[in-house]
């Protein structure tokens, strides 16, 4: 009997971890990892941080090289993206016209940067791929002024990296008056706005963009910002177009059940998956590294053990590195939730904000420059501990750290 084949489409963190997890689960069939880029699979978070800064090389961010792939029995099919799916025939169509047969299929095609609605010109960048980051790094060699449109995590990280590279004039623009106030309560979000100002970045919050032209960015208040380089960081869109018409449900991502199953023998994971989160009782899509890793492990388990599938019910976790600050978010956080601030040993730069759900239970935490508090919060969320208990545990940590 021939060995079964699992085809994984998308060769970044989710796809690579799924391949490795299949082997860890004892899968002994063929594993084919399909990627549309020719480069070896690489990791995305450094693209706005150490890789953009030139401190991490392509080798440093490689997730799987040829040797590791061979050792794990993973066939790499790179530079040959998937263009279509024939569910009935169990075949994936590739850009070169060939078709790959599968017994199980894993969709891990992630997301791409939302393109600039103001058109492109040389000097206008998005950052989603290594090539994007290299092109931006090259333009930053010319110095400023740099204008970043969008003060979400990626935009804020690029502002921090550019400042560290010595770019003198960096401006961060966002139409929202207090960026990140959806995921942080306004007081904490304002603290991050202040952090940029302290590090020399000009912030123009509460002002939209009307256009980008050869020398700058025009704003809704009638002003214009000179820019040699512009970064448009306004979010991402899932890479799901190639699956339209395949028979799978596509709705801002590949729609899946609680087991990350899009149909029989087809699973999706990472940024492209919109799955039913059992604890939230609704479909969610997460654009976070840790989710891709955890969902990959879950999908591999479900392929190898179809009789005992595991629901994917993660505690959300995302981090962001800006300047010398580390920001960690776990669980549900945000402006509409009641919250309590726990100062850290150095309260000006280290603190935890704990959020309560409607019943007063512990919903989530934003922890700044205080990894031990973040660990307590994440463990407490996994164990569904009470808010008071988590607060007491983190306060005890402060007392202990102050004594040392
Ligand atoms: C600049 C940047 C910084 C980030 N920083 C953080 C951070 O600090 N913390 C955090 O938690 N998250 C961060 N993220 C988000 C995190 O990187 C993503 O959540 C994660 O990469 C998702 O992994 P994925 O494998 O699902 O998708 P992706 O990483 O998007 O990978 C999908 C892969 O599939 C390929 N592909 C697409 N279409 C096809 C096709 N048709 N055929 C074949 N291949 C295809 C793509 O080229 C890509 O290689 C960051 C993202 C970016 C862009």
Tab-separated table of C-alpha atoms and ligand atoms in Angstrom:
chain	number	residue	atom	x	y	z
A	1	UNK	CA	0.000	0.000	0.000
A	2	UNK	CA	1.355	3.462	-0.848
A	3	UNK	CA	2.069	5.874	2.006
A	4	UNK	CA	-0.462	8.630	2.649
A	5	UNK	CA	0.510	12.193	1.737
A	6	UNK	CA	-0.095	15.408	3.625
A	7	UNK	CA	0.321	18.540	1.543
A	8	UNK	CA	0.877	21.727	3.523
A	9	UNK	CA	0.358	24.940	1.562
A	10	UNK	CA	2.177	27.947	3.023
A	11	UNK	CA	5.783	27.654	4.170
A	12	UNK	CA	6.204	30.040	7.070
A	13	UNK	CA	5.831	29.497	10.800
A	14	UNK	CA	2.429	27.760	10.674
A	15	UNK	CA	3.300	25.453	7.755
A	16	UNK	CA	6.766	24.557	9.059
A	17	UNK	CA	5.508	23.855	12.573
A	18	UNK	CA	2.692	21.707	11.172
A	19	UNK	CA	5.233	19.609	9.228
A	20	UNK	CA	7.427	19.196	12.300
A	21	UNK	CA	4.457	18.437	14.549
A	22	UNK	CA	3.229	15.730	12.159
A	23	UNK	CA	6.560	13.949	12.585
A	24	UNK	CA	6.505	14.502	16.358
A	25	UNK	CA	3.057	12.870	16.410
A	26	UNK	CA	4.522	9.837	14.599
A	27	UNK	CA	3.119	10.540	11.122
A	28	UNK	CA	5.018	8.318	8.678
A	29	UNK	CA	3.439	9.412	5.385
A	30	UNK	CA	4.856	11.842	2.832
A	31	UNK	CA	4.908	15.507	3.849
A	32	UNK	CA	5.125	18.140	1.114
A	33	UNK	CA	5.549	21.803	2.079
A	34	UNK	CA	4.485	24.188	-0.691
A	35	UNK	CA	5.592	27.825	-0.689
A	36	UNK	CA	5.137	30.618	-3.198
A	37	UNK	CA	8.440	32.290	-2.307
A	38	UNK	CA	11.760	30.846	-3.497
A	39	UNK	CA	13.528	31.633	-0.201
A	40	UNK	CA	13.764	28.975	2.500
A	41	UNK	CA	10.914	29.306	5.015
A	42	UNK	CA	11.542	32.240	7.335
A	43	UNK	CA	10.026	33.901	10.379
A	44	UNK	CA	8.075	37.176	10.161
A	45	UNK	CA	8.329	38.961	13.568
A	46	UNK	CA	12.003	39.985	13.053
A	47	UNK	CA	11.057	41.780	9.793
A	48	UNK	CA	10.042	44.913	11.705
A	49	UNK	CA	12.728	44.464	14.377
A	50	UNK	CA	16.216	42.854	14.199
A	51	UNK	CA	16.088	41.926	10.468
A	52	UNK	CA	15.007	45.434	9.454
A	53	UNK	CA	17.751	46.823	11.666
A	54	UNK	CA	20.324	44.608	9.910
A	55	UNK	CA	21.100	42.808	13.177
A	56	UNK	CA	19.589	39.485	12.098
A	57	UNK	CA	20.549	37.843	8.795
A	58	UNK	CA	18.444	35.739	6.427
A	59	UNK	CA	20.089	32.666	7.998
A	60	UNK	CA	19.091	33.861	11.486
A	61	UNK	CA	15.414	34.005	10.553
A	62	UNK	CA	15.337	30.752	8.542
A	63	UNK	CA	12.838	28.310	10.017
A	64	UNK	CA	13.821	25.189	8.056
A	65	UNK	CA	16.822	24.657	5.790
A	66	UNK	CA	17.292	21.886	3.194
A	67	UNK	CA	19.208	19.686	5.621
A	68	UNK	CA	16.604	20.001	8.359
A	69	UNK	CA	13.833	19.371	5.843
A	70	UNK	CA	15.581	16.227	4.573
A	71	UNK	CA	16.173	15.003	8.126
A	72	UNK	CA	12.485	15.478	8.943
A	73	UNK	CA	11.398	13.831	5.700
A	74	UNK	CA	9.757	17.004	4.431
A	75	UNK	CA	9.779	17.653	0.674
A	76	UNK	CA	10.128	21.357	-0.063
A	77	UNK	CA	8.199	22.651	-3.081
A	78	UNK	CA	9.275	26.299	-3.011
A	79	UNK	CA	8.720	29.073	-5.533
A	80	UNK	CA	5.704	27.220	-6.859
A	81	UNK	CA	2.601	28.562	-5.115
A	82	UNK	CA	-0.799	26.923	-5.027
A	83	UNK	CA	-3.292	28.385	-7.476
A	84	UNK	CA	-6.316	26.156	-6.988
A	85	UNK	CA	-7.862	23.252	-5.114
A	86	UNK	CA	-9.845	20.375	-6.593
A	87	UNK	CA	-11.506	18.966	-3.481
A	88	UNK	CA	-13.276	16.083	-5.208
A	89	UNK	CA	-10.087	14.852	-6.873
A	90	UNK	CA	-7.979	15.706	-3.745
A	91	UNK	CA	-5.474	17.691	-5.738
A	92	UNK	CA	-3.769	21.052	-5.276
A	93	UNK	CA	-2.929	22.946	-8.472
A	94	UNK	CA	0.418	24.716	-8.531
A	95	UNK	CA	1.650	27.769	-10.425
A	96	UNK	CA	3.730	25.661	-12.824
A	97	UNK	CA	0.595	23.777	-13.916
A	98	UNK	CA	1.395	20.590	-11.976
A	99	UNK	CA	-1.070	18.986	-9.529
A	100	UNK	CA	-0.214	17.480	-6.151
A	101	UNK	CA	-2.379	14.662	-4.755
A	102	UNK	CA	-3.106	14.618	-1.047
A	103	UNK	CA	-4.773	12.473	1.574
A	104	UNK	CA	-4.716	15.345	4.062
A	105	UNK	CA	-4.350	19.014	3.198
A	106	UNK	CA	-3.224	21.801	5.537
A	107	UNK	CA	-3.894	25.401	4.535
A	108	UNK	CA	-1.316	27.770	6.051
A	109	UNK	CA	-1.132	30.563	3.474
A	110	UNK	CA	-1.239	33.313	6.105
A	111	UNK	CA	-1.945	36.904	5.223
A	112	UNK	CA	-0.395	39.683	3.160
A	113	UNK	CA	-0.060	43.378	3.891
A	114	UNK	CA	-3.145	45.420	3.092
A	115	UNK	CA	-1.994	47.451	0.078
A	116	UNK	CA	-1.750	51.216	0.157
A	117	UNK	CA	-5.108	52.720	-0.895
A	118	UNK	CA	-3.174	55.837	-1.901
A	119	UNK	CA	-1.265	54.106	-4.670
A	120	UNK	CA	2.349	53.112	-4.780
A	121	UNK	CA	5.432	54.940	-5.930
A	122	UNK	CA	9.055	54.278	-5.288
A	123	UNK	CA	9.753	54.903	-1.625
A	124	UNK	CA	6.324	53.674	-0.463
A	125	UNK	CA	6.538	50.384	1.397
A	126	UNK	CA	4.546	47.696	3.153
A	127	UNK	CA	6.325	45.146	5.374
A	128	UNK	CA	5.197	41.540	5.235
A	129	UNK	CA	8.004	39.633	3.477
A	130	UNK	CA	11.782	39.542	3.816
A	131	UNK	CA	12.019	41.253	0.406
A	132	UNK	CA	9.758	44.062	1.728
A	133	UNK	CA	11.985	44.527	4.784
A	134	UNK	CA	15.163	44.547	2.677
A	135	UNK	CA	13.709	47.159	0.302
A	136	UNK	CA	12.728	49.349	3.259
A	137	UNK	CA	16.137	48.899	4.880
A	138	UNK	CA	17.763	50.007	1.621
A	139	UNK	CA	15.638	53.173	1.426
A	140	UNK	CA	16.300	53.964	5.082
A	141	UNK	CA	20.004	54.148	4.259
A	142	UNK	CA	19.189	57.491	2.606
A	143	UNK	CA	17.992	58.800	5.993
A	144	UNK	CA	14.667	60.535	6.591
A	145	UNK	CA	12.171	61.909	6.649
A	146	UNK	CA	10.220	58.694	7.236
A	147	UNK	CA	6.431	58.723	7.583
A	148	UNK	CA	4.678	55.614	8.874
A	149	UNK	CA	0.949	55.421	8.249
A	150	UNK	CA	-0.690	53.188	10.867
A	151	UNK	CA	0.374	53.018	14.513
A	152	UNK	CA	-0.548	49.403	15.196
A	153	UNK	CA	2.108	47.053	16.517
A	154	UNK	CA	4.006	46.676	13.223
A	155	UNK	CA	3.973	50.442	12.469
A	156	UNK	CA	5.091	51.254	16.012
A	157	UNK	CA	7.895	48.671	15.819
A	158	UNK	CA	9.138	50.124	12.522
A	159	UNK	CA	9.175	53.613	14.085
A	160	UNK	CA	11.251	52.235	16.962
A	161	UNK	CA	13.658	50.384	14.654
A	162	UNK	CA	14.097	53.394	12.347
A	163	UNK	CA	14.854	55.591	15.352
A	164	UNK	CA	17.459	53.096	16.542
A	165	UNK	CA	18.983	53.218	13.028
A	166	UNK	CA	19.457	56.946	13.508
A	167	UNK	CA	16.705	58.220	11.195
A	168	UNK	CA	16.207	61.718	12.531
A	169	UNK	CA	12.727	62.628	11.318
A	170	UNK	CA	10.246	59.839	11.952
A	171	UNK	CA	6.510	60.578	12.025
A	172	UNK	CA	3.824	58.102	13.006
A	173	UNK	CA	0.345	58.914	11.637
A	174	UNK	CA	-2.912	57.249	12.640
A	175	UNK	CA	-6.541	58.341	12.147
A	176	UNK	CA	-7.403	57.034	15.620
A	177	UNK	CA	-6.848	59.620	18.379
A	178	UNK	CA	-5.410	57.007	20.752
A	179	UNK	CA	-3.993	54.143	18.657
A	180	UNK	CA	-4.228	50.654	20.165
A	181	UNK	CA	-7.087	51.783	22.431
A	182	UNK	CA	-9.117	48.839	21.117
A	183	UNK	CA	-6.693	46.342	22.652
A	184	UNK	CA	-5.410	48.488	25.522
A	185	UNK	CA	-7.377	50.772	27.798
A	186	UNK	CA	-6.898	54.426	26.786
A	187	UNK	CA	-4.575	55.347	29.687
A	188	UNK	CA	-2.131	52.571	28.769
A	189	UNK	CA	-2.469	53.296	25.048
A	190	UNK	CA	-1.625	56.953	25.760
A	191	UNK	CA	1.485	55.802	27.614
A	192	UNK	CA	2.681	54.188	24.375
A	193	UNK	CA	1.986	57.389	22.442
A	194	UNK	CA	4.131	59.200	25.004
A	195	UNK	CA	6.886	56.590	24.620
A	196	UNK	CA	7.249	57.459	20.905
A	197	UNK	CA	7.418	61.169	21.724
A	198	UNK	CA	10.079	60.530	24.398
A	199	UNK	CA	12.189	58.696	21.816
A	200	UNK	CA	11.984	61.548	19.311
A	201	UNK	CA	9.208	60.237	17.054
A	202	UNK	CA	6.581	62.805	16.040
A	203	UNK	CA	3.043	61.493	16.405
A	204	UNK	CA	0.082	62.755	14.369
A	205	UNK	CA	-2.815	60.838	15.877
A	206	UNK	CA	-6.463	61.520	15.088
A	207	UNK	CA	-5.534	62.629	11.546
A	208	UNK	CA	-6.152	60.608	8.377
A	209	UNK	CA	-4.253	60.452	5.093
A	210	UNK	CA	-5.736	61.826	1.871
A	211	UNK	CA	-2.872	61.016	-0.456
A	212	UNK	CA	0.761	60.117	-0.944
A	213	UNK	CA	2.703	61.949	-3.647
A	214	UNK	CA	6.279	62.054	-4.826
A	215	UNK	CA	7.563	64.097	-1.901
A	216	UNK	CA	5.256	63.409	0.988
A	217	UNK	CA	1.994	62.507	2.660
A	218	UNK	CA	-1.107	64.739	2.644
A	219	UNK	CA	-3.267	64.668	5.771
A	220	UNK	CA	-6.988	65.249	6.328
A	221	UNK	CA	-6.309	68.424	8.330
A	222	UNK	CA	-4.792	69.984	5.192
A	223	UNK	CA	-1.169	69.643	6.309
A	224	UNK	CA	1.527	67.816	4.382
A	225	UNK	CA	4.428	65.807	5.734
A	226	UNK	CA	7.642	65.652	3.724
A	227	UNK	CA	8.754	62.067	3.260
A	228	UNK	CA	11.650	60.428	1.479
A	229	UNK	CA	10.228	57.081	2.571
A	230	UNK	CA	6.693	56.075	3.538
A	231	UNK	CA	5.559	52.872	5.232
A	232	UNK	CA	1.898	51.926	4.992
A	233	UNK	CA	1.083	49.638	7.937
A	234	UNK	CA	-2.677	49.356	7.889
A	235	UNK	CA	-3.212	45.683	8.595
A	236	UNK	CA	-3.289	42.434	6.668
A	237	UNK	CA	-5.690	40.427	4.522
A	238	UNK	CA	-5.827	36.622	4.467
A	239	UNK	CA	-4.400	34.789	1.444
A	240	UNK	CA	-7.586	32.888	0.651
A	241	UNK	CA	-8.496	34.013	-2.910
A	242	UNK	CA	-6.937	30.936	-4.491
A	243	UNK	CA	-9.512	28.812	-2.631
A	244	UNK	CA	-12.590	30.647	-3.876
A	245	UNK	CA	-14.806	28.318	-5.859
A	246	UNK	CA	-13.161	25.244	-4.298
A	247	UNK	CA	-16.218	24.403	-2.222
A	248	UNK	CA	-14.634	25.481	1.074
A	249	UNK	CA	-16.312	28.332	2.952
A	250	UNK	CA	-14.206	31.449	2.547
A	251	UNK	CA	-15.206	34.494	4.562
A	252	UNK	CA	-12.276	36.700	5.556
A	253	UNK	CA	-10.209	33.528	5.919
A	254	UNK	CA	-10.900	29.817	5.636
A	255	UNK	CA	-13.873	28.989	7.850
A	256	UNK	CA	-13.235	25.970	10.108
A	257	UNK	CA	-14.891	24.129	12.953
A	258	UNK	CA	-13.454	23.886	16.476
A	259	UNK	CA	-11.007	21.211	15.271
A	260	UNK	CA	-9.604	23.604	12.623
A	261	UNK	CA	-11.289	21.447	9.982
A	262	UNK	CA	-12.431	23.246	6.831
A	263	UNK	CA	-13.846	20.033	5.345
A	264	UNK	CA	-13.095	16.349	5.655
A	265	UNK	CA	-9.283	15.960	5.551
A	266	UNK	CA	-8.690	19.687	5.019
A	267	UNK	CA	-7.453	21.787	7.949
A	268	UNK	CA	-6.473	25.449	8.143
A	269	UNK	CA	-4.269	27.214	10.657
A	270	UNK	CA	-2.544	30.479	11.479
A	271	UNK	CA	-3.393	33.873	9.982
A	272	UNK	CA	-5.547	32.405	7.182
A	273	UNK	CA	-7.839	30.350	9.450
A	274	UNK	CA	-11.151	31.580	10.863
A	275	UNK	CA	-12.133	28.840	13.277
A	276	UNK	CA	-14.834	28.311	15.882
A	277	UNK	CA	-13.238	29.175	19.226
A	278	UNK	CA	-15.070	27.062	21.801
A	279	UNK	CA	-14.475	29.442	24.731
A	280	UNK	CA	-15.619	32.515	22.803
A	281	UNK	CA	-18.478	30.654	21.126
A	282	UNK	CA	-17.832	32.302	17.746
A	283	UNK	CA	-15.543	32.270	14.718
A	284	UNK	CA	-12.250	34.080	15.240
A	285	UNK	CA	-9.165	34.765	13.145
A	286	UNK	CA	-5.907	35.608	14.913
A	287	UNK	CA	-2.874	37.241	13.328
A	288	UNK	CA	-0.434	36.208	16.041
A	289	UNK	CA	2.667	34.062	15.873
A	290	UNK	CA	1.858	31.972	18.964
A	291	UNK	CA	-1.569	31.116	17.600
A	292	UNK	CA	-0.041	29.774	14.365
A	293	UNK	CA	2.378	27.611	16.380
A	294	UNK	CA	-0.293	26.249	18.726
A	295	UNK	CA	-2.825	25.651	15.972
A	296	UNK	CA	-0.188	23.789	13.928
A	297	UNK	CA	0.367	21.369	16.824
A	298	UNK	CA	-3.374	20.890	17.213
A	299	UNK	CA	-3.908	20.252	13.480
A	300	UNK	CA	-1.059	17.727	13.368
A	301	UNK	CA	-2.613	15.879	16.299
A	302	UNK	CA	-5.997	15.860	14.595
A	303	UNK	CA	-4.547	14.471	11.349
A	304	UNK	CA	-2.679	11.680	13.128
A	305	UNK	CA	-5.467	10.934	15.641
A	306	UNK	CA	-8.725	11.617	13.787
A	307	UNK	CA	-10.681	9.566	16.325
A	308	UNK	CA	-9.700	11.816	19.238
A	309	UNK	CA	-9.506	15.315	17.742
A	310	UNK	CA	-8.583	18.282	19.934
A	311	UNK	CA	-10.446	21.579	19.788
A	312	UNK	CA	-8.226	24.622	19.307
A	313	UNK	CA	-9.094	26.846	22.290
A	314	UNK	CA	-5.979	28.912	22.924
A	315	UNK	CA	-5.433	31.705	25.396
A	316	UNK	CA	-4.588	34.554	23.006
A	317	UNK	CA	-1.014	35.787	23.298
A	318	UNK	CA	0.905	38.420	21.373
A	319	UNK	CA	4.051	40.379	22.085
A	320	UNK	CA	5.549	43.513	20.601
A	321	UNK	CA	9.061	44.935	20.995
A	322	UNK	CA	9.294	48.710	20.708
A	323	UNK	CA	12.536	50.533	21.572
A	324	UNK	CA	13.721	48.749	24.729
A	325	UNK	CA	10.143	47.966	25.809
A	326	UNK	CA	8.566	44.530	25.677
A	327	UNK	CA	4.776	44.506	25.601
A	328	UNK	CA	2.910	41.223	26.175
A	329	UNK	CA	-0.838	40.764	25.808
A	330	UNK	CA	-2.646	37.646	26.949
A	331	UNK	CA	-6.319	36.744	26.889
A	332	UNK	CA	-8.969	39.413	26.339
A	333	UNK	CA	-7.881	42.982	26.910
A	334	UNK	CA	-9.317	46.298	25.904
A	335	UNK	CA	-11.025	49.536	26.669
A	336	UNK	CA	-14.486	48.204	27.470
A	337	UNK	CA	-13.292	45.827	30.216
A	338	UNK	CA	-12.879	46.890	33.850
A	339	UNK	CA	-9.211	46.836	34.771
A	340	UNK	CA	-6.736	47.235	37.591
A	341	UNK	CA	-3.180	48.532	37.287
A	342	UNK	CA	-0.441	46.714	39.207
A	343	UNK	CA	2.778	48.746	39.321
A	344	UNK	CA	5.998	46.798	38.875
A	345	UNK	CA	9.291	47.242	40.706
A	346	UNK	CA	10.131	50.186	38.389
A	347	UNK	CA	6.590	51.539	37.886
A	348	UNK	CA	7.513	54.145	35.237
A	349	UNK	CA	8.448	51.375	32.800
A	350	UNK	CA	7.199	48.086	34.264
A	351	UNK	CA	3.560	47.417	35.049
A	352	UNK	CA	0.702	45.014	34.510
A	353	UNK	CA	-2.894	45.849	33.648
A	354	UNK	CA	-5.323	43.093	34.588
A	355	UNK	CA	-8.732	43.013	32.901
A	356	UNK	CA	-11.957	41.616	34.364
A	357	UNK	CA	-14.779	40.016	32.443
A	358	UNK	CA	-18.401	40.939	33.190
A	359	UNK	CA	-18.655	38.402	36.007
A	360	UNK	CA	-15.499	39.778	37.638
A	361	UNK	CA	-13.341	36.873	36.485
A	362	UNK	CA	-9.844	37.340	35.092
A	363	UNK	CA	-10.143	38.049	31.335
A	364	UNK	CA	-6.645	39.050	30.268
A	365	UNK	CA	-3.542	41.127	30.887
A	366	UNK	CA	-1.248	43.650	29.283
A	367	UNK	CA	2.189	43.376	30.817
A	368	UNK	CA	4.979	45.813	30.061
A	369	UNK	CA	8.663	45.071	30.697
A	370	UNK	CA	7.819	42.475	33.325
A	371	UNK	CA	8.105	38.938	31.895
A	372	UNK	CA	7.580	37.195	35.250
A	373	UNK	CA	4.236	38.923	35.713
A	374	UNK	CA	3.291	37.956	32.164
A	375	UNK	CA	4.055	34.311	32.937
A	376	UNK	CA	1.819	34.411	36.015
A	377	UNK	CA	-0.984	35.989	33.984
A	378	UNK	CA	-0.736	33.436	31.163
A	379	UNK	CA	-0.726	30.508	33.585
A	380	UNK	CA	-3.693	31.982	35.443
A	381	UNK	CA	-5.646	32.352	32.192
A	382	UNK	CA	-4.978	28.735	31.254
A	383	UNK	CA	-6.151	27.667	34.736
A	384	UNK	CA	-9.107	30.147	34.771
A	385	UNK	CA	-8.001	31.694	38.075
A	386	UNK	CA	-9.877	34.562	39.783
A	387	UNK	CA	-8.734	38.144	39.172
A	388	UNK	CA	-8.017	38.728	42.914
A	389	UNK	CA	-5.720	35.717	43.026
A	390	UNK	CA	-3.749	36.835	39.963
A	391	UNK	CA	-3.492	40.372	41.317
A	392	UNK	CA	-2.239	39.061	44.697
A	393	UNK	CA	0.308	36.790	42.979
A	394	UNK	CA	1.658	39.631	40.845
A	395	UNK	CA	1.741	42.071	43.774
A	396	UNK	CA	3.666	39.470	45.778
A	397	UNK	CA	6.145	39.373	42.899
A	398	UNK	CA	6.680	43.145	43.211
A	399	UNK	CA	7.308	42.825	46.937
A	400	UNK	CA	9.753	39.964	46.329
A	401	UNK	CA	11.591	41.804	43.510
A	402	UNK	CA	11.845	44.962	45.642
A	403	UNK	CA	13.491	42.974	48.449
A	404	UNK	CA	16.269	41.658	46.169
B	1	LIG	C1	6.543	42.588	10.237
B	1	LIG	C2	5.762	41.645	11.129
B	1	LIG	C3	6.033	41.616	12.485
B	1	LIG	C4	5.300	40.767	13.326
B	1	LIG	N1	5.575	40.763	14.669
B	1	LIG	C5	4.863	39.949	15.476
B	1	LIG	C6	5.134	39.934	16.875
B	1	LIG	O1	6.004	40.660	17.380
B	1	LIG	N2	4.386	39.099	17.648
B	1	LIG	C7	3.410	38.287	17.125
B	1	LIG	O2	2.745	37.554	17.880
B	1	LIG	N3	3.145	38.283	15.799
B	1	LIG	C8	3.846	39.089	14.978
B	1	LIG	N4	3.582	39.091	13.632
B	1	LIG	C9	2.522	38.212	13.114
B	1	LIG	C10	3.074	36.818	12.846
B	1	LIG	O3	4.279	36.888	12.166
B	1	LIG	C11	2.025	36.032	12.050
B	1	LIG	O4	0.894	35.861	12.873
B	1	LIG	C12	2.561	34.689	11.594
B	1	LIG	O5	3.638	34.842	10.704
B	1	LIG	C13	1.454	33.862	10.933
B	1	LIG	O6	2.004	32.697	10.423
B	1	LIG	P1	1.328	31.910	9.214
B	1	LIG	O7	2.266	30.783	8.927
B	1	LIG	O8	-0.083	31.623	9.533
B	1	LIG	O9	1.281	32.923	8.000
B	1	LIG	P2	2.409	33.733	7.238
B	1	LIG	O10	3.543	34.044	8.148
B	1	LIG	O11	1.720	34.855	6.558
B	1	LIG	O12	2.962	32.698	6.159
B	1	LIG	C14	2.191	32.243	5.089
B	1	LIG	C15	3.122	31.759	4.005
B	1	LIG	O13	2.338	31.235	2.941
B	1	LIG	C16	2.829	31.719	1.704
B	1	LIG	N5	1.735	31.685	0.713
B	1	LIG	C17	0.714	32.564	0.567
B	1	LIG	N6	-0.093	32.186	-0.438
B	1	LIG	C18	0.421	31.036	-0.939
B	1	LIG	C19	0.021	30.149	-1.965
B	1	LIG	N7	-1.070	30.353	-2.693
B	1	LIG	N8	0.790	29.057	-2.188
B	1	LIG	C20	1.895	28.820	-1.452
B	1	LIG	N9	2.317	29.621	-0.463
B	1	LIG	C21	1.581	30.710	-0.203
B	1	LIG	C22	3.320	33.114	2.038
B	1	LIG	O14	4.267	33.581	1.095
B	1	LIG	C23	3.955	32.872	3.407
B	1	LIG	O15	5.270	32.440	3.287
B	1	LIG	C24	4.307	39.929	12.776
B	1	LIG	C25	4.046	39.952	11.393
B	1	LIG	C26	4.769	40.799	10.572
B	1	LIG	C27	4.488	40.830	9.090
